[in-house]
XYZ file of C-alpha atoms in Angstrom:
375
model
C 0.000 0.000 0.000
C 1.066 3.589 -0.492
C 0.008 7.135 0.318
C 0.947 10.672 -0.674
C 3.788 12.122 1.421
C 2.865 14.739 3.989
C 5.605 17.054 2.683
C 3.552 17.756 -0.458
C 1.555 20.251 1.614
C 4.745 22.256 2.144
C 5.408 22.226 -1.591
C 1.898 23.494 -2.320
C 2.428 26.334 0.159
C 5.513 27.687 -1.647
C 5.167 31.343 -2.676
C 7.710 32.621 -5.202
C 6.891 36.222 -4.335
C 8.503 35.662 -0.931
C 11.902 35.095 -2.571
C 13.822 38.405 -2.653
C 15.088 39.493 -6.051
C 18.864 40.009 -6.183
C 19.985 43.600 -6.481
C 23.259 42.489 -8.076
C 22.735 39.802 -10.728
C 26.453 39.242 -11.478
C 27.094 38.679 -7.766
C 24.171 36.246 -7.587
C 25.542 34.373 -10.592
C 28.956 34.110 -8.944
C 27.436 32.696 -5.758
C 25.327 30.196 -7.672
C 28.293 29.091 -9.765
C 29.987 27.851 -6.575
C 27.342 25.155 -6.089
C 28.930 21.669 -6.226
C 26.029 20.623 -8.453
C 27.024 23.119 -11.156
C 30.817 23.022 -11.322
C 32.903 20.911 -13.686
C 33.344 17.224 -12.806
C 36.666 17.235 -14.629
C 38.581 16.300 -11.456
C 36.650 13.008 -11.438
C 36.334 11.983 -15.076
C 39.888 12.858 -16.099
C 41.117 10.159 -13.714
C 39.607 7.482 -15.959
C 40.365 6.186 -19.446
C 38.146 8.098 -21.835
C 39.454 6.690 -25.105
C 37.323 3.501 -25.174
C 39.536 1.647 -27.671
C 40.164 4.940 -29.530
C 36.489 5.143 -30.553
C 35.570 8.177 -28.436
C 34.713 11.115 -30.688
C 35.757 14.754 -30.247
C 37.029 14.926 -26.701
C 38.036 18.544 -27.316
C 34.573 19.409 -28.659
C 32.230 18.532 -25.766
C 28.571 17.749 -26.280
C 25.538 16.927 -24.172
C 26.136 13.187 -24.603
C 29.158 10.936 -24.994
C 29.741 9.852 -28.597
C 31.424 6.580 -29.566
C 32.257 5.768 -33.180
C 31.073 2.503 -34.746
C 34.240 1.479 -36.552
C 33.951 0.623 -40.213
C 30.858 2.832 -40.645
C 29.916 6.498 -40.692
C 27.699 5.926 -37.661
C 28.163 6.563 -33.962
C 26.343 5.890 -30.715
C 25.499 8.680 -28.290
C 24.948 7.908 -24.602
C 23.761 9.891 -21.602
C 22.558 9.382 -18.024
C 20.163 11.836 -16.418
C 18.019 12.502 -13.366
C 17.389 15.439 -11.058
C 16.205 13.973 -7.718
C 14.882 17.355 -6.568
C 12.340 17.344 -9.399
C 11.284 13.784 -8.549
C 10.982 14.658 -4.859
C 8.634 17.529 -5.715
C 6.575 15.485 -8.198
C 7.635 11.847 -8.781
C 5.449 11.384 -11.859
C 6.543 14.562 -13.648
C 10.103 14.308 -12.325
C 10.608 10.853 -13.823
C 9.217 12.066 -17.149
C 11.673 14.957 -16.985
C 14.566 12.529 -16.534
C 13.569 10.627 -19.677
C 12.953 13.840 -21.613
C 16.279 15.361 -20.588
C 18.092 12.247 -21.744
C 16.302 12.438 -25.097
C 17.139 16.158 -25.379
C 20.785 15.540 -24.600
C 20.975 12.974 -27.385
C 19.136 15.248 -29.813
C 21.566 18.059 -28.938
C 24.309 15.891 -30.461
C 22.198 15.034 -33.510
C 21.437 11.503 -32.305
C 17.992 9.916 -32.460
C 16.942 8.307 -29.144
C 16.688 4.514 -29.339
C 16.368 2.797 -25.961
C 16.626 3.177 -22.196
C 18.091 1.452 -19.188
C 17.502 2.631 -15.650
C 18.626 2.524 -12.041
C 15.756 3.256 -9.652
C 17.017 4.369 -6.242
C 14.527 4.776 -3.400
C 14.141 4.354 0.345
C 12.274 1.631 2.238
C 9.357 0.364 0.072
C 7.437 -0.611 3.211
C 7.177 3.084 3.995
C 3.883 4.030 2.262
C 5.178 7.471 1.286
C 8.353 6.048 -0.265
C 6.384 3.424 -2.160
C 4.063 6.137 -3.468
C 7.126 7.953 -4.833
C 8.259 4.729 -6.498
C 4.889 3.929 -8.078
C 4.419 7.432 -9.462
C 7.984 7.593 -10.783
C 7.604 4.277 -12.626
C 4.337 5.500 -14.131
C 5.983 8.717 -15.296
C 8.999 6.915 -16.715
C 6.735 4.522 -18.621
C 4.591 7.265 -20.130
C 7.646 9.243 -21.251
C 9.374 6.198 -22.736
C 6.257 5.368 -24.728
C 6.086 8.944 -26.032
C 9.733 8.916 -27.185
C 9.570 5.343 -28.499
C 12.440 4.257 -26.252
C 11.868 0.762 -24.809
C 13.407 -0.067 -21.438
C 15.857 -2.855 -22.227
C 16.843 -3.505 -18.618
C 17.608 -1.846 -15.351
C 17.910 -2.138 -11.615
C 15.816 -1.297 -8.560
C 17.650 -0.334 -5.385
C 15.556 0.048 -2.221
C 16.439 0.776 1.410
C 18.689 3.711 0.535
C 18.394 5.665 3.771
C 20.294 7.162 6.667
C 19.620 6.436 10.322
C 20.171 9.360 12.698
C 19.126 8.459 16.213
C 15.471 7.471 16.033
C 14.980 9.142 12.667
C 15.260 7.382 9.308
C 15.845 9.684 6.330
C 15.355 8.147 2.848
C 17.353 9.407 -0.112
C 15.644 11.670 -2.581
C 13.840 9.441 -5.115
C 16.322 8.999 -7.955
C 15.122 7.120 -11.065
C 18.296 7.539 -13.116
C 17.819 7.152 -16.856
C 20.500 5.872 -19.199
C 19.623 6.422 -22.855
C 21.370 5.506 -26.085
C 20.886 7.088 -29.493
C 22.141 6.704 -33.047
C 24.016 9.213 -35.194
C 23.697 8.141 -38.824
C 26.684 10.286 -39.793
C 29.234 11.073 -37.106
C 30.461 14.070 -39.121
C 27.066 15.728 -38.597
C 27.324 15.635 -34.808
C 26.630 18.768 -32.789
C 28.618 20.079 -29.842
C 27.773 22.542 -27.096
C 30.579 25.044 -27.661
C 30.124 28.218 -29.667
C 31.725 27.860 -33.094
C 32.458 31.397 -34.282
C 32.390 35.005 -33.140
C 29.256 36.809 -34.204
C 27.043 33.711 -34.305
C 23.473 34.348 -33.186
C 22.141 32.875 -29.940
C 18.587 31.587 -29.570
C 16.661 29.945 -26.765
C 14.402 27.190 -28.049
C 11.372 26.618 -25.836
C 11.134 30.154 -24.478
C 12.044 31.730 -21.155
C 11.601 30.139 -17.727
C 8.090 30.240 -16.293
C 9.003 29.624 -12.651
C 11.888 28.872 -10.300
C 10.473 25.751 -8.639
C 12.981 23.094 -7.491
C 15.829 25.040 -9.095
C 19.404 24.977 -7.895
C 18.989 28.720 -7.412
C 16.252 28.204 -4.824
C 17.949 25.287 -3.085
C 21.514 26.604 -2.977
C 21.019 30.362 -2.771
C 17.806 30.582 -0.760
C 17.882 27.243 1.113
C 14.365 26.395 -0.089
C 13.752 22.679 0.416
C 10.107 22.550 -0.645
C 8.982 24.076 -3.942
C 7.047 22.757 -6.955
C 8.693 20.852 -9.780
C 9.562 22.924 -12.867
C 7.090 23.358 -15.691
C 6.981 20.331 -17.976
C 4.828 19.241 -20.910
C 5.436 15.852 -22.541
C 4.060 16.862 -25.940
C 6.364 19.886 -26.008
C 9.280 17.674 -25.004
C 8.671 15.285 -27.894
C 8.199 18.143 -30.363
C 11.474 19.755 -29.295
C 13.491 16.540 -29.632
C 12.122 15.864 -33.111
C 12.601 19.510 -34.057
C 16.241 19.514 -32.972
C 16.909 16.507 -35.174
C 15.277 18.221 -38.154
C 17.142 21.479 -37.592
C 20.442 19.621 -37.423
C 19.632 17.515 -40.491
C 19.024 20.785 -42.354
C 22.443 22.009 -41.104
C 20.905 25.083 -39.490
C 22.588 24.758 -36.079
C 26.183 25.546 -35.108
C 25.828 24.331 -31.493
C 23.173 23.066 -29.091
C 23.134 22.790 -25.299
C 20.273 21.539 -23.142
C 19.103 23.747 -20.275
C 18.920 21.888 -16.972
C 20.430 22.679 -13.554
C 21.291 26.364 -13.332
C 18.951 27.322 -16.172
C 19.839 29.694 -19.001
C 22.784 31.208 -17.145
C 24.507 27.858 -16.670
C 23.991 26.842 -20.297
C 25.468 30.119 -21.538
C 28.399 29.810 -19.152
C 29.228 26.209 -20.077
C 29.095 26.908 -23.813
C 31.289 29.978 -23.369
C 33.865 28.099 -21.288
C 33.969 25.201 -23.756
C 34.573 27.541 -26.690
C 36.795 30.139 -25.037
C 34.393 32.733 -26.386
C 32.170 35.183 -24.529
C 28.687 36.422 -25.330
C 26.462 39.487 -25.318
C 22.788 38.756 -24.697
C 19.649 40.650 -23.752
C 16.921 39.485 -21.391
C 13.796 41.533 -20.854
C 12.413 42.047 -17.357
C 8.925 41.783 -18.827
C 9.564 38.274 -20.168
C 7.380 35.596 -18.534
C 6.427 37.601 -15.494
C 9.262 39.995 -14.964
C 11.947 38.566 -12.701
C 15.434 38.493 -14.165
C 16.563 35.867 -11.653
C 13.766 33.608 -12.898
C 14.760 34.170 -16.526
C 18.424 33.456 -15.826
C 18.237 30.742 -13.167
C 14.788 29.143 -13.528
C 14.765 25.541 -14.721
C 11.557 25.209 -16.755
C 11.976 22.139 -18.937
C 12.120 21.554 -22.697
C 14.569 24.320 -23.511
C 17.799 24.368 -25.516
C 20.405 27.060 -26.183
C 21.491 27.043 -29.839
C 23.842 29.115 -31.958
C 23.198 29.903 -35.614
C 25.347 31.545 -38.258
C 24.065 34.998 -39.322
C 23.706 33.718 -42.890
C 21.233 31.068 -41.705
C 19.139 33.408 -39.553
C 16.072 33.594 -41.806
C 16.125 29.907 -42.719
C 16.494 28.909 -39.061
C 13.665 31.119 -37.841
C 11.326 30.001 -40.625
C 12.049 26.317 -40.017
C 11.612 26.679 -36.249
C 8.243 28.367 -36.735
C 7.178 25.543 -39.070
C 8.170 23.006 -36.411
C 5.973 24.745 -33.846
C 8.841 25.403 -31.439
C 8.741 28.737 -29.580
C 12.043 30.596 -29.512
C 13.610 33.786 -28.220
C 16.462 35.695 -29.833
C 19.109 36.310 -27.175
C 22.111 38.000 -28.778
C 25.438 36.886 -30.162
C 28.743 35.253 -29.348
C 32.085 37.006 -29.179
C 34.709 38.679 -27.057
C 36.216 37.565 -23.776
C 33.590 38.921 -21.405
C 30.102 37.787 -20.417
C 27.494 40.525 -20.901
C 23.794 40.312 -20.081
C 21.454 43.238 -20.732
C 24.332 45.700 -20.579
C 25.716 44.342 -17.301
C 29.269 43.046 -17.271
C 29.364 39.642 -15.570
C 33.149 39.532 -15.766
C 35.982 38.006 -17.745
C 35.547 34.535 -19.200
C 39.005 33.536 -17.938
C 37.916 34.089 -14.324
C 34.722 32.095 -14.783
C 36.629 29.275 -16.440
C 39.118 28.993 -13.574
C 36.364 28.865 -10.965
C 34.267 26.392 -12.965
C 37.165 24.012 -13.544
C 38.793 24.156 -10.110
C 35.982 24.484 -7.551
C 35.165 20.775 -7.159
C 38.810 19.880 -6.607
C 39.087 22.579 -3.945
C 35.944 21.317 -2.215
C 37.084 17.691 -2.191
C 40.629 18.397 -1.095
C 39.440 20.641 1.734
C 37.315 17.829 3.207
C 38.650 15.087 5.533
C 39.674 11.831 3.918
C 36.590 9.799 4.696
C 38.064 6.572 3.352
C 41.014 6.747 5.756
C 38.700 7.622 8.635
C 36.432 4.668 7.829
C 39.373 2.299 8.100
């Protein structure tokens, strides 16, 4: 048996208007960028072999999914794993759909068509009715999303009893239905990356501006908000965006593509700039989607992708995107060595790059050695 968790009442009571707007957006961005959930994982993944029998493609041109060449053909496989437990905690059904949709978006951002899914479902004690409710709703959401994207679940794993005992209190982990998805690139030379390709390219936001800040890293890390609604999500829009990305890439209308997830628009812009060594100049309007610039920059509404387009392809791109039924916003352009948003200077790219690349290592090396202590 199962029942809705009592904490859902706290989520329903969340009031965005009670969150103070930052007076200094660049300072807020700097604080948010220090979150361990947003910094580069380079310190971890560079310790492992990434060549995979020399089939790994474009290590110096990062993308939203790993790409492995199929030797003897023009094809390649793209792979990604995705889940944001905070979304699932706020709404297990929608949160699990978001995990599937983000995986599909990440593949589409490389030019790969989603094929199939595996999963690892991590939850607390299933004999706790509230935990089992999370599990049931997450499985339902995952199933509905997989059917929409045509990605069968080929296998997976269920891990229960993930919890911490503190005195008389048992605290389950956030529900974490991790999705692994694989996709196919018919021609590896037509792959897309996330880095900006040339100065003066035009920046667009597919899917439109954020509609809310619910369950965002901004709320959790900056404002210590534990209970807020899951981000906006629509499964039909998610499917339309994935198919549209594949069509736009097939028409060679995109120079780069980067999914928006944790950290919202700001994080996507920052990561693409760091990867390319190229800054940007964009405009965001305070009137967009309700007025708050922190929502526009840091909100995590789903089904959104940052793309760059050559100026010569501007008209063709906009016409095709309209035909596909995908809303979009023109943001600005790439170029320079600074990050500029609506006339505000957010600082030099070199400073942002150093902080992004080195923060996780500093955090880990400043902590005690837990493995030695455990021995």
